């Protein structure tokens, strides 16, 4: 219960002041009474006329008493008003002391009480400011953390000690198919379907084992592999109060790693194969296993052929590697594709004649002036690779036809090389441009590194922003074709040729 | 009388050719095939004493070919030497399961191959003799 103070309690300053005021008031009253009585006696009784001279003295004493009382009251009221104002404003200031004993006591009492509180209030105000700054800082840090979490491409999920979702970024929502705003505080097992069961178990185990950070590769969704790291969040008493999981998609990394291994494996195989022949035939010659001159010549010829094969293979590997790494020097100029085709046809005619294959060049007059913006040597290699492939896989008596046309709508120039060769089985067509891919059924037909068509694709699509395509029927023949943007289109910045030409070529 | 009948299987005709000459010069009878499928038929028909096969071949790989040999009563016992140009080695367990007598890495020495064939056939003869 709060103590009650009696303002006029005995011994209190107010009581003392009250006594003084009563005494002064008494003096005033007595002075007035004496003055009045003295005046009355002087006027009523002649014998007491002498009293008339003392009456004014009492009046004067009374007047002085009244003035003193009035002055004190005015000062007190003023002081009370100031103190009231001070208390209302609650300012951390100090009241100036007074020469009046009573007022001074009041002022000292207030200053004593509020002066102590003022430093406490100042301290509190400082603490409040600090806290406000800390809150601002924490808020900013949270915003920064949120921005980081929401901007990273890795999925981030935070769960509490009961495996309920506390936070998830957009990547996590997309991965597991939930909307965070509507999923907060829901059980993680409920949000993530059975495909992600391994992940939810991983989170749960991590929490149960109180593990600091655990890493595991987990397959999720459409055979995508994620590198998952889960770390427990600890409370003040080291109790686990949640788990933070980050899921990094490593599907592509794994594919690239696999591709690298496959490439090394293929290269190793392709290099070792001719090398095996060279080594074996050389050893046979040295061991005298070639009994006659004819056999010796045959062995030398094989060694020479396999050495050439090895050289071509290394050159092809280097070319593919240079294109892929972007290190190859490209010298693009406006060139006439028809003229390049004519040159390559002349070069390869001997090979075609040897195999009794007819070469046809269709449409060259129409497009002789049609130009593409290309590296002449590279496009020549594309043409010669396609022509030599066509001749290689076409039986004697067949034909190879080269058609050239300008597609002004698509702003491309199109070249088709059609043969009457063995054709490619349907399920293998899509792989013919893959590195080291050779159609099984046609392997015995001709030698090859399995890199020629890949090189063609890289030159057309990667270097020249064109398109390569193939259609084939076993026993009927194949058409390998490519499109390149017209020089005029390239210079004018036409970029839509791919889309429009695609629809045209699909009609073939 | 021939030192034995050898089936040589490889899609590289030069390898088949060089191995054939080496073996024929050393008294062996040689039959050959270009892929695993043809080789299996050949093995059933010719009943070779030993088979030398490549690892990577079209239509049917060397391993698939050996697996098929081991599943067939007439060919399950035939010793096999495998030539490989692959950048990795086959697991020991697979080698054991398929009873592949020896692996030779390409480039290989025809002399070494001949020695291996002779050693294996000798071991077989010793086992059969005992």
CSV table of N, CA and C in Angstrom, one decimal, chain B residues 1-69:
chain,number,residue,atom,x,y,z
B,1,UNK,N,50.0,-81.0,-87.5
B,1,UNK,CA,48.8,-80.7,-86.7
B,1,UNK,C,48.9,-79.3,-86.1
B,2,UNK,N,47.8,-78.5,-86.2
B,2,UNK,CA,47.9,-77.1,-85.7
B,2,UNK,C,48.1,-77.1,-84.2
B,3,UNK,N,48.7,-76.0,-83.7
B,3,UNK,CA,49.0,-75.9,-82.3
B,3,UNK,C,47.7,-75.6,-81.5
B,4,UNK,N,46.7,-75.3,-82.2
B,4,UNK,CA,45.4,-75.0,-81.6
B,4,UNK,C,44.6,-74.1,-82.5
B,5,UNK,N,43.3,-74.1,-82.2
B,5,UNK,CA,42.4,-73.2,-83.0
B,5,UNK,C,42.1,-71.9,-82.2
B,6,UNK,N,42.3,-70.8,-82.8
B,6,UNK,CA,42.1,-69.5,-82.1
B,6,UNK,C,41.0,-68.7,-82.8
B,7,UNK,N,40.1,-68.2,-82.0
B,7,UNK,CA,39.1,-67.3,-82.6
B,7,UNK,C,39.5,-65.8,-82.2
B,8,UNK,N,39.8,-65.0,-83.3
B,8,UNK,CA,40.2,-63.7,-83.0
B,8,UNK,C,39.0,-62.7,-83.3
B,9,UNK,N,38.6,-61.9,-82.4
B,9,UNK,CA,37.4,-61.0,-82.6
B,9,UNK,C,37.8,-59.6,-82.3
B,10,UNK,N,37.7,-58.8,-83.4
B,10,UNK,CA,38.0,-57.3,-83.2
B,10,UNK,C,37.3,-56.6,-84.4
B,11,UNK,N,36.8,-55.4,-84.2
B,11,UNK,CA,36.2,-54.6,-85.3
B,11,UNK,C,37.3,-53.9,-86.1
B,12,UNK,N,38.5,-53.9,-85.6
B,12,UNK,CA,39.6,-53.3,-86.3
B,12,UNK,C,40.2,-54.4,-87.2
B,13,UNK,N,40.0,-54.3,-88.5
B,13,UNK,CA,40.5,-55.4,-89.4
B,13,UNK,C,42.0,-55.6,-89.3
B,14,UNK,N,42.7,-54.4,-89.1
B,14,UNK,CA,44.2,-54.5,-89.1
B,14,UNK,C,44.7,-55.4,-87.9
B,15,UNK,N,44.0,-55.2,-86.8
B,15,UNK,CA,44.3,-56.0,-85.6
B,15,UNK,C,44.1,-57.5,-85.8
B,16,UNK,N,42.9,-57.8,-86.4
B,16,UNK,CA,42.6,-59.2,-86.7
B,16,UNK,C,43.7,-59.7,-87.6
B,17,UNK,N,44.0,-58.9,-88.6
B,17,UNK,CA,45.0,-59.3,-89.7
B,17,UNK,C,46.4,-59.7,-89.0
B,18,UNK,N,46.9,-58.7,-88.2
B,18,UNK,CA,48.2,-58.9,-87.6
B,18,UNK,C,48.3,-60.1,-86.7
B,19,UNK,N,47.2,-60.3,-85.9
B,19,UNK,CA,47.2,-61.4,-84.9
B,19,UNK,C,47.1,-62.7,-85.7
B,20,UNK,N,46.3,-62.7,-86.7
B,20,UNK,CA,46.1,-63.9,-87.6
B,20,UNK,C,47.5,-64.3,-88.1
B,21,UNK,N,48.2,-63.3,-88.7
B,21,UNK,CA,49.5,-63.7,-89.3
B,21,UNK,C,50.5,-64.2,-88.2
B,22,UNK,N,50.5,-63.5,-87.1
B,22,UNK,CA,51.4,-64.0,-86.0
B,22,UNK,C,51.1,-65.4,-85.6
B,23,UNK,N,49.8,-65.7,-85.4
B,23,UNK,CA,49.4,-67.0,-84.9
B,23,UNK,C,49.6,-68.1,-86.0
B,24,UNK,N,49.3,-67.7,-87.2
B,24,UNK,CA,49.5,-68.7,-88.3
B,24,UNK,C,51.0,-69.1,-88.5
B,25,UNK,N,51.8,-68.0,-88.4
B,25,UNK,CA,53.2,-68.2,-88.5
B,25,UNK,C,53.7,-69.1,-87.4
B,26,UNK,N,53.0,-69.2,-86.3
B,26,UNK,CA,53.4,-70.0,-85.2
B,26,UNK,C,52.6,-71.3,-85.1
B,27,UNK,N,52.0,-71.7,-86.1
B,27,UNK,CA,51.3,-73.0,-86.2
B,27,UNK,C,49.9,-73.1,-85.7
B,28,UNK,N,49.3,-72.0,-85.5
B,28,UNK,CA,47.9,-72.0,-85.0
B,28,UNK,C,46.9,-71.9,-86.2
B,29,UNK,N,45.7,-72.4,-86.0
B,29,UNK,CA,44.7,-72.3,-87.0
B,29,UNK,C,43.8,-71.1,-86.5
B,30,UNK,N,43.5,-70.1,-87.4
B,30,UNK,CA,42.8,-68.9,-86.9
B,30,UNK,C,41.5,-68.7,-87.6
B,31,UNK,N,40.5,-68.4,-86.9
B,31,UNK,CA,39.2,-68.0,-87.4
B,31,UNK,C,38.9,-66.6,-86.8
B,32,UNK,N,38.1,-65.8,-87.5
B,32,UNK,CA,37.9,-64.4,-87.0
B,32,UNK,C,36.5,-63.9,-87.2
B,33,UNK,N,36.2,-62.9,-86.4
B,33,UNK,CA,34.9,-62.2,-86.5
B,33,UNK,C,35.0,-60.7,-86.1
B,34,UNK,N,34.1,-59.9,-86.6
B,34,UNK,CA,34.2,-58.4,-86.4
B,34,UNK,C,33.4,-57.9,-85.3
B,35,UNK,N,32.5,-58.7,-84.7
B,35,UNK,CA,31.7,-58.3,-83.6
B,35,UNK,C,31.3,-59.4,-82.7
B,36,UNK,N,30.8,-59.1,-81.6
B,36,UNK,CA,30.4,-60.2,-80.6
B,36,UNK,C,29.4,-61.2,-81.1
B,37,UNK,N,28.4,-60.7,-81.8
B,37,UNK,CA,27.3,-61.5,-82.2
B,37,UNK,C,27.8,-62.6,-83.2
B,38,UNK,N,28.6,-62.1,-84.2
B,38,UNK,CA,29.1,-63.1,-85.2
B,38,UNK,C,30.1,-64.0,-84.5
B,39,UNK,N,30.9,-63.4,-83.5
B,39,UNK,CA,31.9,-64.2,-82.9
B,39,UNK,C,31.2,-65.4,-82.1
B,40,UNK,N,30.1,-65.1,-81.5
B,40,UNK,CA,29.4,-66.2,-80.7
B,40,UNK,C,29.0,-67.3,-81.6
B,41,UNK,N,28.4,-67.0,-82.8
B,41,UNK,CA,28.0,-68.0,-83.7
B,41,UNK,C,29.2,-68.8,-84.2
B,42,UNK,N,30.3,-68.1,-84.4
B,42,UNK,CA,31.6,-68.7,-84.9
B,42,UNK,C,32.1,-69.6,-83.8
B,43,UNK,N,32.0,-69.2,-82.5
B,43,UNK,CA,32.5,-70.0,-81.4
B,43,UNK,C,31.7,-71.3,-81.3
B,44,UNK,N,30.4,-71.2,-81.5
B,44,UNK,CA,29.6,-72.4,-81.4
B,44,UNK,C,29.9,-73.4,-82.5
B,45,UNK,N,30.1,-72.8,-83.7
B,45,UNK,CA,30.4,-73.6,-84.9
B,45,UNK,C,31.8,-74.2,-84.9
B,46,UNK,N,32.8,-73.3,-84.7
B,46,UNK,CA,34.2,-73.7,-84.8
B,46,UNK,C,34.8,-74.4,-83.6
B,47,UNK,N,34.2,-74.2,-82.4
B,47,UNK,CA,34.7,-74.7,-81.2
B,47,UNK,C,36.2,-74.5,-81.0
B,48,UNK,N,36.6,-73.2,-80.9
B,48,UNK,CA,38.0,-72.9,-80.8
B,48,UNK,C,38.6,-73.3,-79.5
B,49,UNK,N,39.9,-73.4,-79.4
B,49,UNK,CA,40.6,-73.8,-78.2
B,49,UNK,C,40.7,-72.6,-77.3
B,50,UNK,N,40.8,-71.4,-77.9
B,50,UNK,CA,40.9,-70.2,-77.1
B,50,UNK,C,40.4,-69.0,-77.9
B,51,UNK,N,39.9,-68.0,-77.2
B,51,UNK,CA,39.4,-66.8,-77.9
B,51,UNK,C,40.2,-65.6,-77.5
B,52,UNK,N,40.5,-64.8,-78.5
B,52,UNK,CA,41.1,-63.5,-78.3
B,52,UNK,C,40.1,-62.4,-78.7
B,53,UNK,N,39.6,-61.7,-77.8
B,53,UNK,CA,38.6,-60.7,-78.2
B,53,UNK,C,38.9,-59.3,-77.7
B,54,UNK,N,38.4,-58.3,-78.5
B,54,UNK,CA,38.5,-56.9,-78.2
B,54,UNK,C,37.4,-56.6,-77.1
B,55,UNK,N,37.6,-55.5,-76.4
B,55,UNK,CA,36.6,-55.2,-75.3
B,55,UNK,C,35.5,-54.4,-76.0
B,56,UNK,N,35.8,-53.3,-76.7
B,56,UNK,CA,34.8,-52.4,-77.3
B,56,UNK,C,34.5,-52.8,-78.7
B,57,UNK,N,33.3,-53.3,-79.0
B,57,UNK,CA,33.0,-53.6,-80.4
B,57,UNK,C,31.5,-53.2,-80.6
B,58,UNK,N,31.2,-53.0,-81.9
B,58,UNK,CA,29.8,-52.7,-82.2
B,58,UNK,C,28.9,-53.9,-82.0
B,59,UNK,N,27.6,-53.7,-81.9
B,59,UNK,CA,26.5,-54.7,-81.8
B,59,UNK,C,26.6,-55.4,-80.5
B,60,UNK,N,27.7,-56.1,-80.2
B,60,UNK,CA,27.8,-56.7,-78.8
B,60,UNK,C,29.3,-56.5,-78.3
B,61,UNK,N,29.4,-56.0,-77.1
B,61,UNK,CA,30.7,-55.7,-76.6
B,61,UNK,C,31.4,-57.0,-76.2
B,62,UNK,N,32.7,-56.9,-76.0
B,62,UNK,CA,33.5,-58.1,-75.6
B,62,UNK,C,33.0,-58.7,-74.3
B,63,UNK,N,32.6,-57.9,-73.3
B,63,UNK,CA,32.1,-58.5,-72.1
B,63,UNK,C,30.7,-59.2,-72.3
B,64,UNK,N,29.9,-58.6,-73.1
B,64,UNK,CA,28.6,-59.2,-73.4
B,64,UNK,C,28.8,-60.6,-74.1
B,65,UNK,N,29.8,-60.6,-75.0
B,65,UNK,CA,30.1,-61.8,-75.8
B,65,UNK,C,30.6,-62.9,-74.8
B,66,UNK,N,31.4,-62.5,-73.9
B,66,UNK,CA,32.0,-63.5,-72.9
B,66,UNK,C,30.9,-64.0,-72.0
B,67,UNK,N,30.0,-63.1,-71.6
B,67,UNK,CA,28.8,-63.5,-70.8
B,67,UNK,C,28.0,-64.6,-71.5
B,68,UNK,N,27.8,-64.3,-72.8
B,68,UNK,CA,27.0,-65.3,-73.6
B,68,UNK,C,27.7,-66.6,-73.7
B,69,UNK,N,29.0,-66.5,-73.9
B,69,UNK,CA,29.8,-67.8,-74.0
B,69,UNK,C,29.6,-68.6,-72.7
